[in-house]
Rosetta silent file (secondary structure, phi, psi, omega in degrees, C-alpha in Angstrom):
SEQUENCE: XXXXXXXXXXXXXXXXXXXXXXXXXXXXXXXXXXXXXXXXXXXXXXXXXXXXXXXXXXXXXXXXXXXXXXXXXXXXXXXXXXXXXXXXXXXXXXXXXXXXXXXXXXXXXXXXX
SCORE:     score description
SCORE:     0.000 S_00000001
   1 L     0.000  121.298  168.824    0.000    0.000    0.000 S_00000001
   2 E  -115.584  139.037 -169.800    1.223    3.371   -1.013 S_00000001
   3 E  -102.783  122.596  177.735    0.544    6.556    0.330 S_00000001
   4 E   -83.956  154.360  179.899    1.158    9.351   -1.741 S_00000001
   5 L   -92.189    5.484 -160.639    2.571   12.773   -0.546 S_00000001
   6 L  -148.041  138.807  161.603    0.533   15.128   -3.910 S_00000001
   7 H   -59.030  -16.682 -172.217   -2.991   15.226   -4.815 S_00000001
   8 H  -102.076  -23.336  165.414   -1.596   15.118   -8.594 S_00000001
   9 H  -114.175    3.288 -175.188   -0.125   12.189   -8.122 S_00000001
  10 H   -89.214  -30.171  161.372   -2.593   10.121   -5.913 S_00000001
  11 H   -55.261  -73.153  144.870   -5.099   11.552   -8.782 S_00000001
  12 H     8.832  -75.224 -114.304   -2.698   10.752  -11.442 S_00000001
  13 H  -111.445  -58.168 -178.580   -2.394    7.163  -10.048 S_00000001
  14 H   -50.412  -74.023 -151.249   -6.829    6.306   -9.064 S_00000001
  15 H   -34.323  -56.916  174.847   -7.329    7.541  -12.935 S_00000001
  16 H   -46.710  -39.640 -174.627   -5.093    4.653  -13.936 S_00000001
  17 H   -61.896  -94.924 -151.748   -6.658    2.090  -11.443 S_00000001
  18 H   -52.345   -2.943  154.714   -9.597    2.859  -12.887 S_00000001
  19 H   -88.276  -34.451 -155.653   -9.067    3.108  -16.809 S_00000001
  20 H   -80.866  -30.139 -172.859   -7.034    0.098  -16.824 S_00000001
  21 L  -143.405   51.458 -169.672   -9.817   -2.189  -14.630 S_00000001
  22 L   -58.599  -10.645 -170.277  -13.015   -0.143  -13.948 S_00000001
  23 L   -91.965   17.935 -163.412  -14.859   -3.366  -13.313 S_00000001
  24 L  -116.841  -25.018 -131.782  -12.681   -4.086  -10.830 S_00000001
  25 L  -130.194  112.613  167.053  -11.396   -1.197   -9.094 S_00000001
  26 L   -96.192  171.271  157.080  -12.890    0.007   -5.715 S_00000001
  27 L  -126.642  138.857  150.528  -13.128    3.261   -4.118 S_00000001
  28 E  -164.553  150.909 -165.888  -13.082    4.518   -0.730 S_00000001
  29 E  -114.323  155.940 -164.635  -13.126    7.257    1.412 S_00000001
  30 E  -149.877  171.839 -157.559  -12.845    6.921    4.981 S_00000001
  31 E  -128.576  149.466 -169.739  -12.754    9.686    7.996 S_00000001
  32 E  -144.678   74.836 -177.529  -10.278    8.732   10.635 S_00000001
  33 L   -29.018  -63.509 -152.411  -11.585   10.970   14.411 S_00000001
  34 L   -47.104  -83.594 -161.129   -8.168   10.019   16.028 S_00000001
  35 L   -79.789   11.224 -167.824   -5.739   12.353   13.769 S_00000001
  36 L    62.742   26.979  169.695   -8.869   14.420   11.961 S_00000001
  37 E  -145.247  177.401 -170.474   -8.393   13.104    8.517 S_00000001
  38 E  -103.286  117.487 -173.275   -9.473   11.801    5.510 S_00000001
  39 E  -109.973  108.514  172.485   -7.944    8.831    3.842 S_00000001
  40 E  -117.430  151.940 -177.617   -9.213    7.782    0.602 S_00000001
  41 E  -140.817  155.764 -163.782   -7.883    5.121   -0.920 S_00000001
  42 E  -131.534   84.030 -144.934   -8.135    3.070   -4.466 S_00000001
  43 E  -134.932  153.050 -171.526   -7.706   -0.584   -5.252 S_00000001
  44 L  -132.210   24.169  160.129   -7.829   -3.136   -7.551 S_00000001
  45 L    83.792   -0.903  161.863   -6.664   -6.204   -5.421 S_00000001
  46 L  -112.458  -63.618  176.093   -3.018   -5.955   -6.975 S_00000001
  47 L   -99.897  150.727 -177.261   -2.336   -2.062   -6.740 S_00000001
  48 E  -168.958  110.855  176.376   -3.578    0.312   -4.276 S_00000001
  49 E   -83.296  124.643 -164.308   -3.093    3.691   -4.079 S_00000001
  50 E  -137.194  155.907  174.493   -4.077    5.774   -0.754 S_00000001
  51 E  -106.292  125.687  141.718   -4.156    9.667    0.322 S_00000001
  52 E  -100.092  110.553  122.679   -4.255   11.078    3.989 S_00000001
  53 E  -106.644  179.058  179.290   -5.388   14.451    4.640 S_00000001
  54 L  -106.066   -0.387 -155.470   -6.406   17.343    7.001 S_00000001
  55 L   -97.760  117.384  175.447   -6.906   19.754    4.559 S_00000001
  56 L   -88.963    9.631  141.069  -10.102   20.863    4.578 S_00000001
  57 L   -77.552    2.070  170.560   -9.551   22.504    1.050 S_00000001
  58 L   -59.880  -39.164 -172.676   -9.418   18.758   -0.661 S_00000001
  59 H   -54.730  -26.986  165.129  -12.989   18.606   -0.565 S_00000001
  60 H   -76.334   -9.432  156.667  -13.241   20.260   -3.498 S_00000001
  61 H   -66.644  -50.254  178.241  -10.847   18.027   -5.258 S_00000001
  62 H   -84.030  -37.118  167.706  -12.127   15.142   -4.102 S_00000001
  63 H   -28.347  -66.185 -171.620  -15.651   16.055   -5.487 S_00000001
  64 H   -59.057  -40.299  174.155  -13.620   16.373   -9.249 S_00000001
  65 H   -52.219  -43.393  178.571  -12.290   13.585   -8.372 S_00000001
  66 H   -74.062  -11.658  169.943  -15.543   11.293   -7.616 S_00000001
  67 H   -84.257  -24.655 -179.223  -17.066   12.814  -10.935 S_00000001
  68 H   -86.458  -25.553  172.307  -14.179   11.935  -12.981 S_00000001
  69 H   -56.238  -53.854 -171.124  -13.704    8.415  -11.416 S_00000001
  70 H   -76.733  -21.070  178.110  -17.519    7.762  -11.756 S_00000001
  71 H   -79.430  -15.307  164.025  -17.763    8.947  -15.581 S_00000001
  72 H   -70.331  -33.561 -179.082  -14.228    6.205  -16.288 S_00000001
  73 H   -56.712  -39.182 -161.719  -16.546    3.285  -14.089 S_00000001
  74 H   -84.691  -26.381 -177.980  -19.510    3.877  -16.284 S_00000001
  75 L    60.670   35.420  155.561  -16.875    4.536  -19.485 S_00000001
  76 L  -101.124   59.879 -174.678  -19.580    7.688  -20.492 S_00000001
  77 L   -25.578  151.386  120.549  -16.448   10.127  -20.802 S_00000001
  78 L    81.316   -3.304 -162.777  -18.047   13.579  -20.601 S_00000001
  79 L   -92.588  -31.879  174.874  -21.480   12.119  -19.282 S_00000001
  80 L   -81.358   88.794  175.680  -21.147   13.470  -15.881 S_00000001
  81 L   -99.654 -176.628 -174.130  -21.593   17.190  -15.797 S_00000001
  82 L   -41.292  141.913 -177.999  -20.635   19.606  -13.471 S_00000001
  83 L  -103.762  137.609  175.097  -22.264   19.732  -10.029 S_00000001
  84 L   -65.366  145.829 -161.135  -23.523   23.162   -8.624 S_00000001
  85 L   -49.926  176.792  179.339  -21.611   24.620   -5.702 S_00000001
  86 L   -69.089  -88.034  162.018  -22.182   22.922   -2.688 S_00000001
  87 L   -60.447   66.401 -172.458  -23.510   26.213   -1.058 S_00000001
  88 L   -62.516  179.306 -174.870  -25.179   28.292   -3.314 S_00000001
  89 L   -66.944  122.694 -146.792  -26.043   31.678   -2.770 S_00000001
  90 L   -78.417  156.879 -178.252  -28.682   32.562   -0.225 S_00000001
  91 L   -88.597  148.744 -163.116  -31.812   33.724   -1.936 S_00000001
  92 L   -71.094 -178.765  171.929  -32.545   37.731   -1.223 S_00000001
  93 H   -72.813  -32.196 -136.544  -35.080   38.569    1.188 S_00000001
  94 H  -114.302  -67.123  121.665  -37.887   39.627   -0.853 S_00000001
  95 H    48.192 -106.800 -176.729  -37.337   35.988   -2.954 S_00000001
  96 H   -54.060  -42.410 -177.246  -38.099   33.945   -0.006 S_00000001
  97 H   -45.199  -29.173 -169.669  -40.559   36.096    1.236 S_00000001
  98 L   -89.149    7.676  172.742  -42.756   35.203   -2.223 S_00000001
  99 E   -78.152  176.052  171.363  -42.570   31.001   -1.227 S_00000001
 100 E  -151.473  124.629  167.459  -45.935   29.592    0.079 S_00000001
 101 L   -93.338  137.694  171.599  -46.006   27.213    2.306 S_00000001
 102 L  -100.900 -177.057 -167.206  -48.688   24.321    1.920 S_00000001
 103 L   -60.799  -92.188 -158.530  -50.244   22.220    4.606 S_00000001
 104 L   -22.138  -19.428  179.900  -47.812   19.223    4.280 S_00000001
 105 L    96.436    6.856 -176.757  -44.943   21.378    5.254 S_00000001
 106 L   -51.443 -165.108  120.975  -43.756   21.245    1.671 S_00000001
 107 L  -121.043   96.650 -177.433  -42.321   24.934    0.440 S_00000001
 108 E   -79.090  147.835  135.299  -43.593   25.619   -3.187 S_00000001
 109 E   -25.940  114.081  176.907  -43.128   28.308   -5.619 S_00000001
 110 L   -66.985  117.375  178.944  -46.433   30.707   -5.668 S_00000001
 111 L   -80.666  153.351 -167.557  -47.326   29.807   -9.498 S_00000001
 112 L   -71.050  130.841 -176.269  -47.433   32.464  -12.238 S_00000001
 113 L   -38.620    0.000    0.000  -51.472   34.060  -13.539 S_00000001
């Protein structure tokens, strides 16, 4: 098991697991309370590439990563598209104010005359 020391090359290195044997080729990420980090790791039962970090800028990395991993498993390059931030932008005040709530507790759009 090797741990890499660069997001470029522990990228570098899943992308390979995973063109050369997608049907084969696991993923996983795992959260480890003792030191506060995140180990993902990538294997194909002969090679197996693993990360540890702390960084809580990775997350955004690892996101590109799990879209680019899952469009080589499915082998639909280009199939996956971009995901919307995480956090989007809070809706103004005036906005929200113009939801309706229904009985169910849903929150709908008020629809247009």
């Amino acid at each position: 098991m090797v741990f890499h020391d660069s997001w470029e090359s522990f990228e570098a290195a899943a992308a390979g697991l995973f063109a050369a044997a997608p049907d084969r080729t696991r993923y996983s990420l795992k959260y480890r309370n003792a030191d506060a980090a995140l180990v993902l790791k990538v294997t194909d039962n002969a090679t197996c590439a693993q990360l540890r970090t702390s960084k809580l800028d990775d997350i955004q990395q690892i996101a590109r990563l799990h879209r680019k991993l899952a469009e080589l498993a499915s082998g639909r390059a280009g199939a996956v598209k971009e995901l919307p931030p995480a956090f989007p932008e809070r809706e103004s005040a005036s906005n929200s104010a113009a939801r309706v709530k229904s009985g169910s507790g849903v929150v709908k759009k008020p629809q247009p005359p």
